[in-house]
CSV table of C-alpha atoms in Angstrom, one decimal:
chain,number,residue,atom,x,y,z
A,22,UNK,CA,-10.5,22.6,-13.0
A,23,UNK,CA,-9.5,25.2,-10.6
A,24,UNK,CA,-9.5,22.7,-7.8
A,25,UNK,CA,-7.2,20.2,-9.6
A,26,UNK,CA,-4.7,23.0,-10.3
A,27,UNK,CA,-4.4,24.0,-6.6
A,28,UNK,CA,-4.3,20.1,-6.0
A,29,UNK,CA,-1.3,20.5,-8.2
A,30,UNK,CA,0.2,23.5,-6.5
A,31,UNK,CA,-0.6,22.4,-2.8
A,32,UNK,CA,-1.1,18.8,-1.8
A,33,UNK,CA,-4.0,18.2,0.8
A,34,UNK,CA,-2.6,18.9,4.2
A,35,UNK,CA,0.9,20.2,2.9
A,36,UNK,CA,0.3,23.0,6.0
A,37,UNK,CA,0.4,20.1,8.5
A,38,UNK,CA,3.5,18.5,7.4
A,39,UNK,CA,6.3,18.0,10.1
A,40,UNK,CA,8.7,21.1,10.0
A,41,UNK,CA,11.8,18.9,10.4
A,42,UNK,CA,11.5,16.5,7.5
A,43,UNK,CA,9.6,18.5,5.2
A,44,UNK,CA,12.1,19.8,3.0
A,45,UNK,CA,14.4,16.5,2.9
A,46,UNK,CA,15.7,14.5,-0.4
A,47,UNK,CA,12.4,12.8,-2.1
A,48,UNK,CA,10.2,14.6,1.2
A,49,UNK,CA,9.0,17.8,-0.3
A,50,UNK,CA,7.1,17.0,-3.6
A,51,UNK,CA,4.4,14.9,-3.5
A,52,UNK,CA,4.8,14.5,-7.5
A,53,UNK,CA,8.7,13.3,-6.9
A,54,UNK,CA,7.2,10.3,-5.0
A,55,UNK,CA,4.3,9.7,-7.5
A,56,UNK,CA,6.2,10.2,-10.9
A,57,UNK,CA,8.8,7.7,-9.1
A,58,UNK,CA,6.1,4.8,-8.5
A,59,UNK,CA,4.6,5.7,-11.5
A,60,UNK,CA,8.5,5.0,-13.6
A,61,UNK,CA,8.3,1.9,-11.6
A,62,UNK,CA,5.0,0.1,-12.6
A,63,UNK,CA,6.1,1.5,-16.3
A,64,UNK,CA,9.3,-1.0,-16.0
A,65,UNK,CA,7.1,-3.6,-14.3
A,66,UNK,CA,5.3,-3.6,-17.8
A,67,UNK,CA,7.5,-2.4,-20.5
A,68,UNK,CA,10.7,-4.3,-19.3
A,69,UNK,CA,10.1,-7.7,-20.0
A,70,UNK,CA,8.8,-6.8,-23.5
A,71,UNK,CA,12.0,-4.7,-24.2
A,72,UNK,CA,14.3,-8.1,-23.2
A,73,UNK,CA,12.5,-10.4,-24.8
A,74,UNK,CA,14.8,-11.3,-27.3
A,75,UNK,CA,17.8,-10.8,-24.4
A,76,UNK,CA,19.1,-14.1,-22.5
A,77,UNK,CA,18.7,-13.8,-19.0
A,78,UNK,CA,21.2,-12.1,-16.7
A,79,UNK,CA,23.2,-14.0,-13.9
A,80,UNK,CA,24.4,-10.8,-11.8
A,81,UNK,CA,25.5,-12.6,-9.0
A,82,UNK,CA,27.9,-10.0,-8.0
A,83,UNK,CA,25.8,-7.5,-8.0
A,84,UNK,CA,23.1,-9.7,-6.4
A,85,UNK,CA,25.4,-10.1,-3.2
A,86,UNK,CA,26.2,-6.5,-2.9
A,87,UNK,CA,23.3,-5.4,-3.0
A,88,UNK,CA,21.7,-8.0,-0.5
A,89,UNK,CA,24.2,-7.7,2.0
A,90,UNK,CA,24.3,-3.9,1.5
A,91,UNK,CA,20.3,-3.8,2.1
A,92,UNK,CA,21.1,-6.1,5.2
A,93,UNK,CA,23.7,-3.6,6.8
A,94,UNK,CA,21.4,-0.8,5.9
A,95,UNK,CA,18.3,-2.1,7.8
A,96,UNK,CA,20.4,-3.2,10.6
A,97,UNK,CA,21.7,0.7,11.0
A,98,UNK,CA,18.3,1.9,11.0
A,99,UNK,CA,17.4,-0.9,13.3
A,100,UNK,CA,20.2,-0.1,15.9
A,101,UNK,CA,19.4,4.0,15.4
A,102,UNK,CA,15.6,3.3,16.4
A,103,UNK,CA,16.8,0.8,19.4
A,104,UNK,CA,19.0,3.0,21.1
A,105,UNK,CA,17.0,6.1,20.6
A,106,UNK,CA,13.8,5.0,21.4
A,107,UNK,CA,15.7,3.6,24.7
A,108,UNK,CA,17.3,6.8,25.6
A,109,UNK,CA,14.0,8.7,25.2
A,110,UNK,CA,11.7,5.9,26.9
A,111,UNK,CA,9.4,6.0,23.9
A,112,UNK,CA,6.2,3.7,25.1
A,113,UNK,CA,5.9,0.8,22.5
A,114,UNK,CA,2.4,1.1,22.6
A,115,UNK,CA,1.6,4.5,22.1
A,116,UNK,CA,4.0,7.7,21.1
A,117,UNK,CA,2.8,10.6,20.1
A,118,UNK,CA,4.8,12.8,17.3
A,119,UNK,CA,6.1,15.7,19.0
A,120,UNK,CA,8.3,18.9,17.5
A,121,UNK,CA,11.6,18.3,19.1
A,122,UNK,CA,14.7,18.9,17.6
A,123,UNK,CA,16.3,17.1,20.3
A,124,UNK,CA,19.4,14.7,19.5
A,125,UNK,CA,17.5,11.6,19.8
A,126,UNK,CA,14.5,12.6,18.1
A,127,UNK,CA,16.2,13.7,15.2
A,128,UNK,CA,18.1,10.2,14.5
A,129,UNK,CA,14.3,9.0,15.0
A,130,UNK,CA,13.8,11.3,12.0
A,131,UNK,CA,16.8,10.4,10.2
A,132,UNK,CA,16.4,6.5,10.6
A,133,UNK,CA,13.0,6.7,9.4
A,134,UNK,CA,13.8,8.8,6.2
A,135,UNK,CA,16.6,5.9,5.4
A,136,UNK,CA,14.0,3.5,5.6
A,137,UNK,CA,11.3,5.3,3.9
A,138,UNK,CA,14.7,5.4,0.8
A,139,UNK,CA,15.1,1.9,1.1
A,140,UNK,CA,12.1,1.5,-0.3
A,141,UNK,CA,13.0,3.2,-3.2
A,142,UNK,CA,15.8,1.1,-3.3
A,143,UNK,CA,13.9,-1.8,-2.8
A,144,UNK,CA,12.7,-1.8,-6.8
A,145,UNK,CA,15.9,-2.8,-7.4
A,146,UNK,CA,14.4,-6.1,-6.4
A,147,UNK,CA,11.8,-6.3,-9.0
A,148,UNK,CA,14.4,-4.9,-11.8
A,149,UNK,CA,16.6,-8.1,-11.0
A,150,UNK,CA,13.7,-9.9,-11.4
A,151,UNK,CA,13.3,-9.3,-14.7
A,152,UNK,CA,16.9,-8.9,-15.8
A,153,UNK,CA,17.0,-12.5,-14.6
A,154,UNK,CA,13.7,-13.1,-16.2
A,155,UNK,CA,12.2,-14.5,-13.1
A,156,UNK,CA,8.9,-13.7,-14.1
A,157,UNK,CA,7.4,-16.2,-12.1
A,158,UNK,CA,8.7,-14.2,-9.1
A,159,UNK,CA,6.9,-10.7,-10.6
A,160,UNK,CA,3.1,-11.9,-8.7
A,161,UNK,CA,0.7,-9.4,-7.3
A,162,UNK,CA,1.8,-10.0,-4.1
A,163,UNK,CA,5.7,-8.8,-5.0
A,164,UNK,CA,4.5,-5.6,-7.3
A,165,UNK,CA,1.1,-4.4,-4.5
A,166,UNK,CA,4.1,-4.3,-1.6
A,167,UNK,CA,6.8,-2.9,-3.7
A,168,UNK,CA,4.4,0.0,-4.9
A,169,UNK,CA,2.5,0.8,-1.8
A,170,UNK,CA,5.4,0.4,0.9
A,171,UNK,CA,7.3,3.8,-0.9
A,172,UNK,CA,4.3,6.2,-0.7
A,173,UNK,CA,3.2,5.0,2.4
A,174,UNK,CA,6.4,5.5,4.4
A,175,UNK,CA,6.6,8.7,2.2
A,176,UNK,CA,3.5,9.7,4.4
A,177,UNK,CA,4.8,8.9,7.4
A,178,UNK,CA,8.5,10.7,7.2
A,179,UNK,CA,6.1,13.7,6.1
A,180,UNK,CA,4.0,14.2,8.7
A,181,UNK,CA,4.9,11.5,11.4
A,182,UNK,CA,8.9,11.1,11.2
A,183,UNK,CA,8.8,10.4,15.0
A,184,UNK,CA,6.5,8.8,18.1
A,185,UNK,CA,4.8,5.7,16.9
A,186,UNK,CA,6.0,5.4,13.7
A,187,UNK,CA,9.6,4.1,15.3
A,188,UNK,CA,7.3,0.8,16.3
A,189,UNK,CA,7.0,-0.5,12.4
A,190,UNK,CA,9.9,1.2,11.2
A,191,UNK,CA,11.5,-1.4,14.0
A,192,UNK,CA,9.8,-4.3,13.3
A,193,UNK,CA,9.8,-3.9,9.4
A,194,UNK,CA,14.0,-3.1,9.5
A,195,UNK,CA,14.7,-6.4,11.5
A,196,UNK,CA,12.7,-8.5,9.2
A,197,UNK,CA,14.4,-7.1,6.2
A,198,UNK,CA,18.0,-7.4,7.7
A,199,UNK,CA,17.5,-11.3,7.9
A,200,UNK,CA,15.4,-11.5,4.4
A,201,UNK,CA,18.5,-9.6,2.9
A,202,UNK,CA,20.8,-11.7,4.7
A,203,UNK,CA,18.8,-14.6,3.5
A,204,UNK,CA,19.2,-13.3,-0.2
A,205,UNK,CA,22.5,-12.2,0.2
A,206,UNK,CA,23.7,-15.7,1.0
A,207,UNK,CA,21.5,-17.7,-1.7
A,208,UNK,CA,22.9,-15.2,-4.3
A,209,UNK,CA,26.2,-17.2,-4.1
A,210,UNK,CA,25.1,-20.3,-5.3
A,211,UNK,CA,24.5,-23.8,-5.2
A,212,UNK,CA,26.8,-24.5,-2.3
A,213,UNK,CA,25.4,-22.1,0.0
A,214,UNK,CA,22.1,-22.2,-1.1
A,215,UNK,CA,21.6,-25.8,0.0
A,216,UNK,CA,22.3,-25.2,3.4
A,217,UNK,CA,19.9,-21.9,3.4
A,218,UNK,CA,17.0,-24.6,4.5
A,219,UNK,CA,14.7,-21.2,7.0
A,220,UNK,CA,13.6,-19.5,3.8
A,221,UNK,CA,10.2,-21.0,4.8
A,222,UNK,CA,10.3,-19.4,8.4
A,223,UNK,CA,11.2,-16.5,6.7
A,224,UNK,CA,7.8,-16.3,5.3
A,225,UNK,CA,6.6,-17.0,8.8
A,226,UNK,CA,8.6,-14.5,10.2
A,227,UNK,CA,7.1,-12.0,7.7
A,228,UNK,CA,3.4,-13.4,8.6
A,229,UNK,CA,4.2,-12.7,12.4
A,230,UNK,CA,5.5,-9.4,11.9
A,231,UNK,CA,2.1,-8.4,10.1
A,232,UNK,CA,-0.1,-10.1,13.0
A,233,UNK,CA,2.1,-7.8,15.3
A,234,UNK,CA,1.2,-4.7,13.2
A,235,UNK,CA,-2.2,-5.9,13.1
A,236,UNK,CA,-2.5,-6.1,16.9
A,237,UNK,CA,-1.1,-2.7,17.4
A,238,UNK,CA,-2.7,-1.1,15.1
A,239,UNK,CA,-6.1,-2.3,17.1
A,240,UNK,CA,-4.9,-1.4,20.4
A,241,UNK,CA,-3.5,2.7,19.6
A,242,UNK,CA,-7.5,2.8,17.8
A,243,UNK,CA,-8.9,0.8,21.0
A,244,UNK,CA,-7.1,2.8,23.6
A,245,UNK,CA,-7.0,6.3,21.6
A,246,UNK,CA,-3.7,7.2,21.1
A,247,UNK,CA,-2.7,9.9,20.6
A,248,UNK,CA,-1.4,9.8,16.9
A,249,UNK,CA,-3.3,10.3,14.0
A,250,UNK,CA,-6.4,7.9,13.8
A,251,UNK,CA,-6.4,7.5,10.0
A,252,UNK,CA,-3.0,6.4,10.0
A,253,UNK,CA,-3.5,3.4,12.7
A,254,UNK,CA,-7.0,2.6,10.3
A,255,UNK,CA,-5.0,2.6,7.6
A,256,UNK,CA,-2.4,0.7,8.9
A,257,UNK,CA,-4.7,-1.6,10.2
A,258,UNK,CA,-6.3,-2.1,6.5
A,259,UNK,CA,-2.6,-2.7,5.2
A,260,UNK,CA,-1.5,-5.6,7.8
A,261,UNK,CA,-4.8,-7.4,6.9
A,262,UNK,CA,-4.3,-7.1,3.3
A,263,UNK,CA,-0.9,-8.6,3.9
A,264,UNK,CA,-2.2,-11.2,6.0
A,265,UNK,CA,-4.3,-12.5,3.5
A,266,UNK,CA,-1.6,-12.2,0.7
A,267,UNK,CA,1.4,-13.4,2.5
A,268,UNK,CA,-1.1,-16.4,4.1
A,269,UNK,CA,-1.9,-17.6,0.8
A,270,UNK,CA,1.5,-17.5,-0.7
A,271,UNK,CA,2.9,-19.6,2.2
A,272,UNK,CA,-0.3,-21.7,2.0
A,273,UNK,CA,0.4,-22.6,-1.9
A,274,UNK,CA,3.9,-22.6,-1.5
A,275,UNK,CA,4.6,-24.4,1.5
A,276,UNK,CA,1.0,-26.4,2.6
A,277,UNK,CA,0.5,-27.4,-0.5
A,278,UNK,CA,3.8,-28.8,-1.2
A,279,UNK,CA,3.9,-30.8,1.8
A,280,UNK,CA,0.5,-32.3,1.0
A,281,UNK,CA,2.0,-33.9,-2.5
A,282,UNK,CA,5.0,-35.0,-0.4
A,283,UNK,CA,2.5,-37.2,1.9
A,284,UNK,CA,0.6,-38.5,-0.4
């Protein structure tokens, strides 16, 4: 009992937390960023139960702000890591996280606490979802990557906000700016949707970008780098589970279908 209450008062490893980010919006608290996943698997399985007697919502408007707004967000963290990253001559294989409260290194710090919000805002996707009642969309796939990508990052703008963490925060924003792009578009309909025919190299594009992660994560364990080894294990774990996940969606999805077609 005494050792869940300090658990409750000090989080494991609060003392090694980066000084610069530690005190920033949704940083601090370690039970803000739980009770917040925690409100979100709630709506995962409350929502559709409270709507079902409610027709489905079109929200198309909202739908194309909101992608396109998620598309110009991810491309400003995109450019803020690029240039940065250039202007320091981060190596791409291996950074470590340093204390500097240099210019650069502190829009490193900055771009990687947007994106660690945007995944906050990114359970606006899942709300949609169900508003639309799109429940076919709500798989394990969409509510494991929705769940885990907030608390992870959350980690990461705590205690590594710069050195190798720019390298997914790079990858992972230039994916997103064309997925929102993608969703952006098909939001307005019919008559652009028809021409939208990459959604399936999307998925592709998503499947590459965790075989990248993958790969890096190997070589900073392989060659030792100097950033914390749990967090290249445990990134490492996480690309393979999306590997596996994403493979099979695209598999049933796409395979699949093209089987039937040829038969």
């Amino acid at each position: 009992m005494v050792n869940f209450t300090i658990f409750l008062a000090h989080f494991p490893y609060e003392h090694l937390a980066d000084k610069r980010t530690k005190h920033w919006l949704l940083v601090d608290s370690f039970w803000n960023m739980i009770t917040l996943v925690a409100l979100y698997l709630l709506l995962v399985c409350y929502m559709p139960k409270w709507l079902k007697n409610h027709k489905p919502l079109e929200l198309k408007t909202i739908l194309i702000v909101y992608n396109i707004s998620m598309a110009a967000l991810n491309a400003h963290i995109f450019k803020e890591i690029f240039v940065s990253t250039w202007h320091l001559k981060y190596n791409y294989f291996c950074e470590p996280c340093k204390l500097l409260y240099s210019k650069y290194e502190m829009k490193i710090a900055t771009a990687v606490w947007w994106f660690y919000f945007s995944k906050l805002l990114e359970f606006a996707d899942t709300i949609f979802f169900i508003l639309r009642k799109k429940y076919e969309q709500l798989s394990f796939l969409h509510i494991y990557h929705h769940s885990t990508m907030f608390p992870l990052w959350w980690i990461a703008i705590k205690w590594v906000p710069t050195g190798s963490t720019f390298f997914p925060t790079l990858i992972n924003s230039f994916v997103h700016v064309v997925m929102y792009t993608y969703y952006g578009l098909s939001a307005f309909g019919p008559t652009i949707r028809k021409y939208l025919w990459w959604k399936k190299y999307l998925t592709l594009l998503q499947l590459t970008q965790f075989t990248v992660g993958l790969l890096w994560a190997v070589q900073a364990i392989v060659y030792n780098c100097d950033f914390p080894t749990w967090i290249n294990y445990a990134t490492m774990f996480y690309m393979i589970s999306f590997l596996i996940l994403f493979g099979r969606f695209y598999t049933l999805k796409y395979k699949r279908k093209c089987s039937i077609k040829h038969k």
